[in-house]
């Protein structure tokens, strides 16, 4: 597959040539209602994107390219934002991790392992059919494994409280096309909150895609030997997001994933310079669970940070956030969110209208 893009789409040409997902209007009606309710309640809202996008190779899709992301960063951060009093729009790749249920992921912590079948004292006297001597049927009880109970109770309590408060709204995407249409529409709805809106773009989004006009209708056949596909570049949507969709008021945090450590800071700085948003969080694939770097503009950092950087002529501030990689109880998202909540607070107060 060729890595050189055949053409570059602007955001405008992308949206005028690629079709919206069929449920877009329905999804956005839900977002509009949610944003209106949070505005009335005076809450800040964070829009979290999470998980990887796919790029289908056929219209009747059998094969697709995928982007790496389990959804841990997004789902975990969403929980900490809720804890900090934010309402959350959580837009995630279908079947990737979600807030709360992430603790019981089928691959690392299957929920069936938390349950036990308890035979009641009465049932031990039952005949094997499960019927009492007087004919009443009794079923075994299901209970939570005692040493898992406290944690489950803690997660379940917060989950139920969040549902009762109506502060979490979930949307799903699969393809990069779904993602782009939803990103634009949700951002436009959320711009109603002006500075009280934060955008936390943790999803892993494909850089290349196949426009529908170039896709094969049916499954690509293998009879002709090797496969050559030339993909187009996905439009750089941060620019219109910063300047148009969010009305220049949103506090926008993007992520930059690299596998070559030496590229992390220059690429994150280049992104901030190009799009002019507030924060880029750089993370290395193999160190992302215990180390990230915040790149931001000096003017948006605290007084003490400005003093720290006074000697440097760079317009960027670089601050590393690290946790102990061996401490399994600690999640780096807790510290990422704590730092962003502080910075967003300053952003809100610096330009309140
Ligand atoms: O979802 P996850 O926890 O497995 O991974 C998170 C991440 C590395 C995808 C995220 O932190 C990130 O860097 N997202 C942006 C990726 C990009 O540069 O497109």
Coordinates of C-alpha atoms and ligand atoms in Angstrom, one line a residue:
X1 CA 0.0 0.0 0.0
X2 CA 1.5 3.4 -1.0
X3 CA 2.2 5.8 1.8
X4 CA 2.3 8.9 -0.4
X5 CA -1.0 10.6 -0.5
X6 CA -2.6 11.1 -3.9
X7 CA -4.4 14.3 -3.0
X8 CA -5.1 16.5 0.0
X9 CA -8.6 17.2 1.1
X10 CA -9.5 20.5 2.8
X11 CA -12.1 20.1 5.6
X12 CA -14.5 21.8 3.3
X13 CA -13.9 19.6 0.3
X14 CA -14.0 16.5 2.6
X15 CA -17.5 17.3 3.9
X16 CA -18.8 18.2 0.5
X17 CA -17.8 14.9 -1.1
X18 CA -18.1 12.3 1.7
X19 CA -21.4 11.2 3.0
X20 CA -22.5 11.7 6.7
X21 CA -23.2 8.7 8.8
X22 CA -26.9 7.8 8.7
X23 CA -27.5 8.4 12.4
X24 CA -25.9 11.8 12.5
X25 CA -29.0 13.9 12.9
X26 CA -30.3 11.6 15.7
X27 CA -27.0 11.6 17.5
X28 CA -26.8 15.4 17.3
X29 CA -30.3 15.9 18.6
X30 CA -29.2 14.0 21.7
X31 CA -26.1 16.1 22.1
X32 CA -28.1 19.3 21.7
X33 CA -30.4 18.3 24.5
X34 CA -27.5 17.3 26.7
X35 CA -25.6 20.5 26.2
X36 CA -28.7 22.6 26.8
X37 CA -29.3 20.8 30.1
X38 CA -25.6 21.3 31.2
X39 CA -25.7 24.9 30.3
X40 CA -28.8 25.5 32.4
X41 CA -27.1 23.7 35.3
X42 CA -24.0 25.9 34.9
X43 CA -21.7 23.0 34.4
X44 CA -18.5 22.8 32.4
X45 CA -18.5 20.2 29.7
X46 CA -15.7 18.1 28.3
X47 CA -15.9 16.4 25.0
X48 CA -13.7 13.3 25.2
X49 CA -12.8 11.3 22.0
X50 CA -11.4 7.8 22.6
X51 CA -10.4 4.7 20.7
X52 CA -9.1 4.2 17.1
X53 CA -10.8 5.0 13.8
X54 CA -11.0 2.5 11.0
X55 CA -10.6 3.1 7.3
X56 CA -12.7 0.7 5.2
X57 CA -11.3 -0.5 1.9
X58 CA -14.6 -1.5 0.3
X59 CA -18.1 0.0 0.3
X60 CA -19.5 -3.4 1.4
X61 CA -16.8 -3.6 4.0
X62 CA -14.9 -6.8 4.6
X63 CA -11.4 -5.3 5.1
X64 CA -10.3 -2.2 6.9
X65 CA -7.2 -0.5 8.3
X66 CA -7.3 0.2 12.1
X67 CA -5.6 2.6 14.4
X68 CA -4.1 1.5 17.6
X69 CA -6.0 2.4 20.8
X70 CA -7.8 0.4 23.4
X71 CA -9.6 3.4 24.7
X72 CA -8.0 3.3 28.2
X73 CA -6.8 6.9 28.1
X74 CA -10.2 8.3 27.1
X75 CA -12.4 6.1 29.3
X76 CA -10.2 6.6 32.4
X77 CA -10.0 10.4 31.9
X78 CA -13.7 10.6 31.5
X79 CA -14.2 9.1 35.0
X80 CA -11.8 11.7 36.5
X81 CA -13.5 14.6 34.7
X82 CA -16.8 13.4 36.1
X83 CA -15.3 13.2 39.5
X84 CA -14.1 16.8 39.1
X85 CA -17.7 18.0 38.4
X86 CA -17.6 18.1 34.6
X87 CA -20.3 16.8 32.4
X88 CA -18.8 14.5 29.8
X89 CA -19.7 13.8 26.1
X90 CA -17.8 10.5 25.6
X91 CA -17.4 9.7 21.9
X92 CA -15.7 6.4 21.5
X93 CA -14.9 3.6 19.0
X94 CA -17.7 1.0 19.2
X95 CA -16.6 -1.8 21.6
X96 CA -13.6 0.1 22.9
X97 CA -13.3 0.8 26.7
X98 CA -15.9 2.9 28.4
X99 CA -16.0 4.7 31.7
X100 CA -16.9 2.4 34.7
X101 CA -17.3 -0.8 32.6
X102 CA -13.6 -0.5 31.7
X103 CA -12.8 -1.9 35.2
X104 CA -14.4 -5.2 34.1
X105 CA -13.0 -5.6 30.6
X106 CA -13.6 -9.1 29.2
X107 CA -9.9 -9.5 28.4
X108 CA -8.2 -8.4 31.7
X109 CA -11.0 -8.7 34.3
X110 CA -13.9 -10.7 33.1
X111 CA -17.0 -10.0 35.1
X112 CA -18.0 -13.7 35.4
X113 CA -14.9 -14.1 37.6
X114 CA -16.5 -11.7 40.1
X115 CA -19.6 -13.9 40.6
X116 CA -20.2 -17.0 42.6
X117 CA -23.1 -19.4 42.8
X118 CA -24.2 -19.7 46.3
X119 CA -26.4 -22.7 47.3
X120 CA -28.8 -21.7 50.0
X121 CA -29.0 -23.8 53.2
X122 CA -32.5 -24.9 52.1
X123 CA -31.2 -25.9 48.6
X124 CA -28.7 -28.2 50.1
X125 CA -31.6 -30.3 51.4
X126 CA -33.3 -30.2 48.0
X127 CA -33.6 -33.1 45.7
X128 CA -31.4 -32.7 42.6
X129 CA -34.4 -31.4 40.5
X130 CA -34.3 -28.2 42.6
X131 CA -37.9 -28.7 43.9
X132 CA -38.8 -28.6 47.6
X133 CA -40.8 -31.5 49.0
X134 CA -43.9 -29.3 48.7
X135 CA -43.2 -28.6 45.0
X136 CA -41.9 -25.0 45.2
X137 CA -39.0 -24.4 42.8
X138 CA -35.9 -22.8 44.3
X139 CA -33.0 -21.3 42.3
X140 CA -29.4 -20.9 43.4
X141 CA -28.3 -17.4 44.4
X142 CA -25.6 -15.4 42.6
X143 CA -23.4 -13.3 44.8
X144 CA -20.2 -11.2 44.3
X145 CA -16.9 -12.8 45.3
X146 CA -16.2 -11.3 48.8
X147 CA -12.8 -9.8 48.0
X148 CA -14.1 -8.0 44.9
X149 CA -17.2 -6.5 46.6
X150 CA -15.7 -3.3 47.9
X151 CA -14.2 -2.3 44.6
X152 CA -17.4 -3.2 42.7
X153 CA -19.5 -1.3 45.2
X154 CA -17.3 1.8 44.8
X155 CA -17.5 1.7 40.9
X156 CA -21.2 0.9 40.9
X157 CA -22.1 3.7 43.3
X158 CA -20.3 6.3 41.1
X159 CA -21.8 4.8 38.0
X160 CA -25.4 5.0 39.4
X161 CA -24.8 8.6 40.7
X162 CA -23.6 9.7 37.3
X163 CA -26.6 8.2 35.6
X164 CA -29.0 9.8 38.1
X165 CA -27.3 13.2 37.6
X166 CA -27.4 12.8 33.8
X167 CA -23.8 14.1 33.3
X168 CA -22.5 11.4 30.9
X169 CA -23.6 11.3 27.3
X170 CA -22.1 8.6 25.0
X171 CA -21.7 8.4 21.2
X172 CA -20.0 5.8 19.1
X173 CA -18.0 5.9 15.9
X174 CA -16.3 3.2 13.8
X175 CA -14.8 4.7 10.7
X176 CA -12.7 7.9 10.3
X177 CA -15.7 9.3 8.3
X178 CA -18.1 8.8 11.3
X179 CA -15.5 10.4 13.5
X180 CA -15.0 13.5 11.4
X181 CA -18.7 14.2 10.9
X182 CA -19.4 13.7 14.6
X183 CA -16.4 15.7 15.7
X184 CA -17.6 18.7 13.6
X185 CA -21.2 18.5 14.6
X186 CA -20.6 17.9 18.4
X187 CA -18.0 20.8 18.5
X188 CA -20.5 23.1 16.9
X189 CA -23.2 22.2 19.4
X190 CA -20.7 22.5 22.3
X191 CA -19.5 25.9 21.2
X192 CA -22.7 27.2 22.8
X193 CA -20.9 26.9 26.1
X194 CA -18.0 29.1 24.9
X195 CA -15.1 29.0 27.4
X196 CA -16.8 26.4 29.6
X197 CA -16.2 23.7 27.0
X198 CA -13.1 21.6 26.9
X199 CA -12.2 19.3 24.0
X200 CA -10.0 16.3 24.9
X201 CA -9.0 14.6 21.7
X202 CA -7.5 11.3 22.8
X203 CA -8.8 9.2 19.9
X204 CA -6.2 7.7 17.5
X205 CA -7.3 9.0 14.1
X206 CA -6.1 7.7 10.8
X207 CA -4.0 10.1 8.7
X208 CA -5.0 8.4 5.5
X209 CA -8.3 7.3 4.0
X210 CA -9.9 6.0 0.9
X211 CA -12.6 8.4 -0.4
X212 CA -15.8 6.6 -1.2
X213 CA -15.5 7.5 -4.9
X214 CA -12.3 5.4 -5.0
X215 CA -13.6 2.4 -3.1
X216 CA -14.4 -0.9 -4.7
X217 CA -18.1 -1.7 -4.2
X218 CA -17.5 -5.4 -3.4
X219 CA -14.9 -7.4 -1.6
X220 CA -11.5 -6.9 -3.2
X221 CA -10.5 -10.1 -5.0
X222 CA -7.2 -11.7 -4.3
X223 CA -6.6 -13.3 -7.7
X224 CA -4.4 -10.6 -9.1
X225 CA -1.5 -11.0 -6.7
X226 CA -0.3 -8.1 -4.6
X227 CA -2.6 -5.2 -3.6
X228 CA -1.8 -1.6 -4.3
X229 CA -4.0 1.1 -2.9
X230 CA -3.2 4.8 -2.9
X231 CA -4.8 6.6 0.0
X232 CA -5.6 10.3 0.4
X233 CA -4.7 12.4 3.3
X234 CA -7.4 13.0 6.0
X235 CA -8.0 16.7 6.2
X236 CA -6.2 18.5 9.1
X237 CA -9.3 19.3 11.1
X238 CA -7.8 21.0 14.1
X239 CA -7.5 24.3 12.2
X240 CA -11.2 24.6 11.4
X241 CA -12.0 23.2 14.8
X242 CA -10.0 25.9 16.6
X243 CA -11.1 28.8 14.3
X244 CA -14.6 28.0 13.2
X245 CA -16.4 25.1 14.9
X246 CA -15.6 26.1 18.5
X247 CA -15.7 29.9 17.9
X248 CA -12.1 30.3 19.1
X249 CA -13.4 29.9 22.7
X250 CA -13.0 26.3 23.4
X251 CA -10.1 24.9 25.5
X252 CA -8.7 22.3 23.1
X253 CA -6.3 19.6 24.1
X254 CA -5.0 17.2 21.5
X255 CA -2.7 14.1 21.9
X256 CA 0.3 13.2 19.9
X257 CA 1.4 9.6 19.8
X258 CA 4.9 8.7 18.7
X259 CA 7.1 5.6 18.8
X260 CA 10.3 7.5 18.4
X261 CA 10.9 9.5 21.6
X262 CA 13.0 12.1 19.8
X263 CA 10.1 13.2 17.7
X264 CA 7.7 13.7 20.6
X265 CA 8.5 17.3 21.5
X266 CA 9.2 18.7 18.0
X267 CA 6.0 17.1 16.7
X268 CA 3.9 18.3 19.6
X269 CA 5.3 21.9 19.3
X270 CA 4.7 21.9 15.5
X271 CA 1.1 20.9 16.1
X272 CA 0.5 23.7 18.6
X273 CA 2.2 26.2 16.3
X274 CA 0.2 25.1 13.3
X275 CA -3.2 25.0 14.9
X276 CA -2.9 27.5 17.7
X277 CA -4.9 25.6 20.2
X278 CA -4.1 25.3 24.0
X279 CA -2.4 22.1 24.9
X280 CA -0.7 19.1 23.1
X281 CA -0.1 16.1 25.3
X282 CA 2.7 14.0 23.9
X283 CA 3.0 10.3 24.7
X284 CA 5.4 7.5 23.7
X285 CA 3.6 4.3 22.8
X286 CA 5.5 2.2 25.3
X287 CA 5.7 4.8 28.1
X288 CA 2.2 6.3 27.8
X289 CA 0.8 4.7 31.0
X290 CA 3.4 6.4 33.3
X291 CA 4.8 9.4 31.4
X292 CA 3.4 12.2 29.3
X293 CA 4.6 15.7 28.3
X294 CA 2.4 18.8 28.2
X295 CA 3.3 21.3 25.5
X296 CA 1.5 24.6 25.8
X297 CA 2.0 28.4 25.2
X298 CA 3.9 30.2 27.9
X299 CA 1.1 32.8 28.2
X300 CA -1.4 30.2 29.2
X301 CA 0.7 28.8 32.1
X302 CA 0.7 29.9 35.7
X303 CA 2.7 32.9 37.0
X304 CA 5.4 30.6 38.6
X305 CA 5.7 28.6 35.3
X306 CA 6.2 31.9 33.4
X307 CA 9.0 32.8 35.8
X308 CA 10.6 29.4 35.3
X309 CA 10.7 29.9 31.6
X310 CA 11.7 33.5 31.5
X311 CA 15.2 32.7 30.3
X312 CA 14.1 30.7 27.3
X313 CA 13.1 32.4 24.0
X314 CA 10.9 29.5 23.0
X315 CA 7.1 30.4 23.0
X316 CA 6.4 26.9 24.4
X317 CA 6.3 25.5 27.8
X318 CA 7.2 21.9 28.3
X319 CA 6.2 20.0 31.5
X320 CA 6.5 16.3 32.1
X321 CA 4.1 14.4 34.2
X322 CA 5.3 11.0 35.5
X323 CA 4.1 8.4 37.9
X324 CA 5.7 5.3 39.4
X325 CA 5.4 2.6 36.7
X326 CA 5.2 -0.1 39.4
X327 CA 2.3 1.5 41.3
X328 CA -0.6 -0.4 39.8
X329 CA -3.2 1.5 41.9
X330 CA -2.2 4.8 40.4
X331 CA -3.6 6.0 37.0
X332 CA -1.7 8.8 35.2
X333 CA -5.0 10.1 33.9
X334 CA -5.8 11.3 37.4
X335 CA -2.9 13.7 37.2
X336 CA -3.5 14.7 33.6
X337 CA -7.1 15.6 34.4
X338 CA -6.2 17.5 37.6
X339 CA -3.7 19.6 35.7
X340 CA -6.1 20.3 32.8
X341 CA -9.0 21.2 35.2
X342 CA -6.7 23.9 36.7
X343 CA -5.6 25.2 33.4
X344 CA -9.2 25.2 32.0
X345 CA -10.3 27.1 35.2
X346 CA -7.8 29.9 34.4
X347 CA -8.9 29.9 30.7
X348 CA -12.6 30.3 31.8
X349 CA -11.7 33.2 34.1
X350 CA -9.4 34.9 31.7
X351 CA -12.0 35.4 29.1
X352 CA -15.4 35.1 30.8
X353 CA -18.2 36.7 28.8
Ligands
LIG1 O1 -6.4 4.2 24.2 P1 -5.1 3.9 24.7 O2 -5.0 4.2 26.2 O3 -4.7 2.5 24.4 O4 -4.0 4.8 24.0 C1 -4.2 6.2 24.1 C2 -3.5 6.9 22.9 C3 -2.0 6.6 22.9 C4 -4.2 6.5 21.6 C5 -3.7 8.5 23.2 O5 -3.0 8.8 24.3 C6 -3.1 9.3 22.0 O6 -2.0 9.6 21.9 N1 -4.0 9.7 21.1 C7 -3.6 10.4 19.9 C8 -3.0 9.5 18.9 C9 -2.5 10.2 17.6 O7 -1.4 10.8 17.6 O8 -3.3 10.2 16.7

